[in-house]
XYZ file of C-alpha atoms in Angstrom:
236
model
C 0.000 0.000 0.000
C 1.109 3.577 -0.772
C 4.047 2.329 -2.841
C 6.001 5.058 -4.644
C 8.046 3.332 -7.325
C 8.649 6.012 -9.963
C 8.597 5.324 -13.689
C 10.349 2.025 -14.492
C 10.198 2.854 -18.208
C 12.577 5.809 -17.837
C 14.448 5.158 -14.589
C 16.802 2.286 -13.780
C 16.199 2.913 -10.068
C 12.464 2.440 -10.569
C 12.817 -0.656 -12.740
C 15.277 -2.252 -10.291
C 12.618 -3.699 -7.932
C 10.837 -5.271 -10.900
C 14.095 -6.766 -12.138
C 14.868 -8.013 -8.616
C 11.451 -9.619 -8.193
C 11.806 -11.629 -11.397
C 15.418 -12.503 -10.571
C 14.410 -13.867 -7.179
C 11.521 -15.849 -8.626
C 13.751 -17.332 -11.334
C 16.418 -18.362 -8.827
C 13.886 -20.034 -6.525
C 11.501 -21.476 -9.094
C 8.811 -19.021 -8.083
C 5.630 -18.040 -9.878
C 6.457 -15.401 -12.497
C 2.799 -14.821 -13.354
C 2.078 -13.627 -9.811
C 4.661 -10.863 -10.260
C 3.087 -9.808 -13.538
C -0.316 -9.705 -11.841
C 1.044 -7.627 -8.954
C 2.409 -5.081 -11.426
C -1.045 -4.321 -12.866
C -2.267 -1.986 -10.083
C 1.200 -0.418 -9.855
C 1.157 0.376 -13.564
C -2.385 1.734 -13.390
C -1.317 4.037 -10.545
C 1.616 5.324 -12.596
C -0.049 8.709 -13.082
C 0.582 9.594 -9.435
C 4.178 8.375 -9.565
C 4.985 10.635 -12.506
C 4.231 13.699 -10.384
C 7.233 12.947 -8.178
C 10.613 14.269 -9.221
C 13.153 11.443 -9.014
C 14.139 9.367 -6.009
C 14.497 12.409 -3.762
C 10.944 13.464 -4.581
C 9.662 10.014 -3.638
C 11.522 10.116 -0.336
C 10.105 13.549 0.460
C 6.576 12.325 -0.285
C 6.927 9.331 2.020
C 8.620 11.418 4.717
C 5.630 13.762 4.714
C 2.713 11.407 4.068
C 3.931 7.889 4.886
C 4.158 4.830 2.662
C 7.119 3.173 0.991
C 9.499 4.598 -1.610
C 11.931 2.825 -3.896
C 15.310 4.530 -4.000
C 19.043 3.835 -3.831
C 21.113 3.553 -0.699
C 23.239 6.495 -1.812
C 20.247 8.792 -2.388
C 18.661 7.795 0.917
C 21.824 8.436 2.909
C 22.253 11.824 1.226
C 18.654 12.685 2.133
C 19.163 11.756 5.786
C 22.318 13.872 5.922
C 20.302 16.886 4.735
C 17.229 16.140 6.895
C 18.412 15.271 10.383
C 14.845 15.319 11.738
C 13.633 12.628 9.320
C 12.167 9.515 10.923
C 12.528 7.370 7.806
C 14.217 3.991 7.925
C 15.646 1.911 5.090
C 15.339 -1.807 4.482
C 16.305 -4.343 1.827
C 14.658 -7.736 1.183
C 16.622 -10.551 2.796
C 16.939 -12.177 -0.626
C 18.945 -9.230 -1.933
C 18.508 -6.404 -4.403
C 19.667 -5.052 -7.746
C 22.860 -3.003 -7.745
C 23.096 0.094 -9.881
C 25.851 -0.242 -12.471
C 27.630 2.583 -14.263
C 29.400 1.109 -17.300
C 31.627 3.102 -19.609
C 31.531 2.364 -23.309
C 33.013 3.895 -26.432
C 30.033 4.334 -28.783
C 30.895 5.139 -32.384
C 33.922 7.196 -31.368
C 36.689 6.805 -33.917
C 38.640 9.662 -32.390
C 41.698 8.449 -30.504
C 41.407 11.567 -28.332
C 37.906 10.509 -27.205
C 39.096 6.983 -26.437
C 42.109 8.296 -24.515
C 39.868 10.669 -22.556
C 37.599 7.768 -21.631
C 40.537 5.724 -20.415
C 41.773 8.648 -18.314
C 38.339 9.058 -16.728
C 38.116 5.329 -15.983
C 41.580 5.384 -14.453
C 40.664 8.363 -12.292
C 37.473 6.721 -11.020
C 39.186 3.427 -10.182
C 42.255 4.996 -8.560
C 42.627 5.083 -4.771
C 41.634 8.744 -4.777
C 38.675 8.134 -7.076
C 37.355 5.255 -4.988
C 37.773 7.326 -1.842
C 35.817 10.230 -3.316
C 33.003 7.966 -4.532
C 32.844 6.223 -1.153
C 32.616 9.608 0.545
C 29.624 10.419 -1.670
C 27.880 7.227 -0.596
C 28.601 4.974 -3.571
C 29.682 1.372 -3.075
C 32.739 0.067 -4.860
C 32.874 -2.622 -7.507
C 33.098 -5.235 -4.724
C 29.658 -4.073 -3.458
C 31.025 -3.895 0.088
C 28.891 -1.937 2.580
C 29.931 1.662 3.264
C 32.052 2.281 6.339
C 29.329 4.405 7.905
C 25.568 4.293 7.346
C 23.972 2.252 4.636
C 21.902 -0.908 4.902
C 24.732 -3.379 5.456
C 25.640 -6.395 3.363
C 23.241 -6.999 0.473
C 23.018 -9.955 -1.878
C 22.977 -9.253 -5.604
C 19.990 -10.369 -7.688
C 20.511 -10.838 -11.432
C 17.822 -12.333 -13.724
C 18.794 -15.614 -15.358
C 16.418 -14.789 -18.225
C 16.340 -11.016 -18.915
C 13.727 -11.437 -21.670
C 11.075 -12.029 -18.995
C 11.797 -8.587 -17.559
C 11.725 -7.000 -21.015
C 8.299 -8.472 -21.718
C 7.005 -7.387 -18.302
C 8.138 -3.802 -18.849
C 6.556 -3.768 -22.310
C 3.273 -4.878 -20.742
C 3.757 -2.298 -17.981
C 3.975 0.440 -20.611
C 0.625 -0.580 -22.071
C -1.060 -0.809 -18.665
C 0.271 2.570 -17.549
C -1.192 4.432 -20.507
C -4.209 6.603 -19.667
C -7.437 4.854 -20.607
C -10.330 6.537 -22.393
C -13.925 5.381 -22.339
C -17.219 6.808 -23.567
C -20.483 5.544 -22.081
C -23.514 6.046 -24.332
C -26.715 5.618 -22.318
C -30.285 5.249 -23.489
C -32.500 7.797 -21.719
C -35.693 7.079 -23.632
C -39.007 6.140 -22.042
C -38.144 2.445 -22.077
C -35.621 3.110 -19.309
C -38.550 3.683 -16.947
C -39.321 -0.042 -17.101
C -39.483 -1.381 -13.549
C -37.965 -4.692 -12.438
C -37.940 -5.753 -8.778
C -38.672 -2.202 -7.692
C -35.792 -0.681 -9.677
C -36.044 1.113 -13.000
C -33.653 0.365 -15.842
C -32.255 3.876 -15.485
C -31.584 3.423 -11.758
C -29.896 0.073 -12.426
C -27.752 1.688 -15.134
C -26.742 4.487 -12.773
C -25.797 1.973 -10.086
C -23.710 -0.020 -12.567
C -21.961 3.175 -13.686
C -21.187 4.127 -10.092
C -19.506 0.765 -9.552
C -17.686 0.793 -12.886
C -16.169 4.257 -12.462
C -14.384 3.104 -9.292
C -12.484 0.526 -11.342
C -10.756 3.117 -13.510
C -7.344 4.550 -12.477
C -7.056 8.222 -11.569
C -5.646 9.181 -14.975
C -8.579 7.781 -16.963
C -10.546 10.083 -19.258
C -14.246 9.264 -19.199
C -17.204 10.657 -21.146
C -20.954 10.229 -20.874
C -23.457 10.686 -23.686
C -27.229 10.305 -23.515
C -29.352 9.335 -26.490
C -33.053 9.261 -27.242
C -35.580 10.661 -29.656
C -36.762 14.232 -29.200
C -34.195 15.412 -26.637
C -35.366 18.989 -26.875
C -36.769 21.093 -29.698
C -37.613 17.980 -31.679
C -33.959 16.897 -32.042
C -33.102 13.175 -31.842
């Protein structure tokens, strides 16, 4: 309840819990369809998640209103450092989590200067000084060892054995998260006054509409048209 996940279609941080869930299920022979089913209400609530600005925005929302937010250890620790009065706590599933990775790649760069610059940057980041600076900013090293101070301790790494399952789930998520549009066209002619078990057809239709509208997510766009003959000034 009150889960703030962000947009997994544009954010690796937000897609990480989905990746982790499938990875855990694959490693333990779990039910993959149950994960897909659990993602349906999350996707349909995506409209509210889009209003939040990044991981920090999700943390701020939960800090103020309660609930659970998906974020990284580094972002959470930085937030606590800037908000000493925060009562938030962090936790990780006992089965592990997905680690953020920051690969460097030379993409279509034929320039030797660009390649050399990339190598210099990589060398700087992996040097003793570079690792020390990154650790001071709250980032774990390549060995995924817990930070000296703070953090959530030792965490197991979850990696999907079949990444295509995640790809298909995210593709389905994209479809489910799209705003839905529906137009109800209701007969309001005299026949709707027909009474059955003390209820008119019109009253039954209104009751059905009241129930149906609760099933739509908050970002749905709904319309209502009435039709009959002679709806004013002789117009059908």
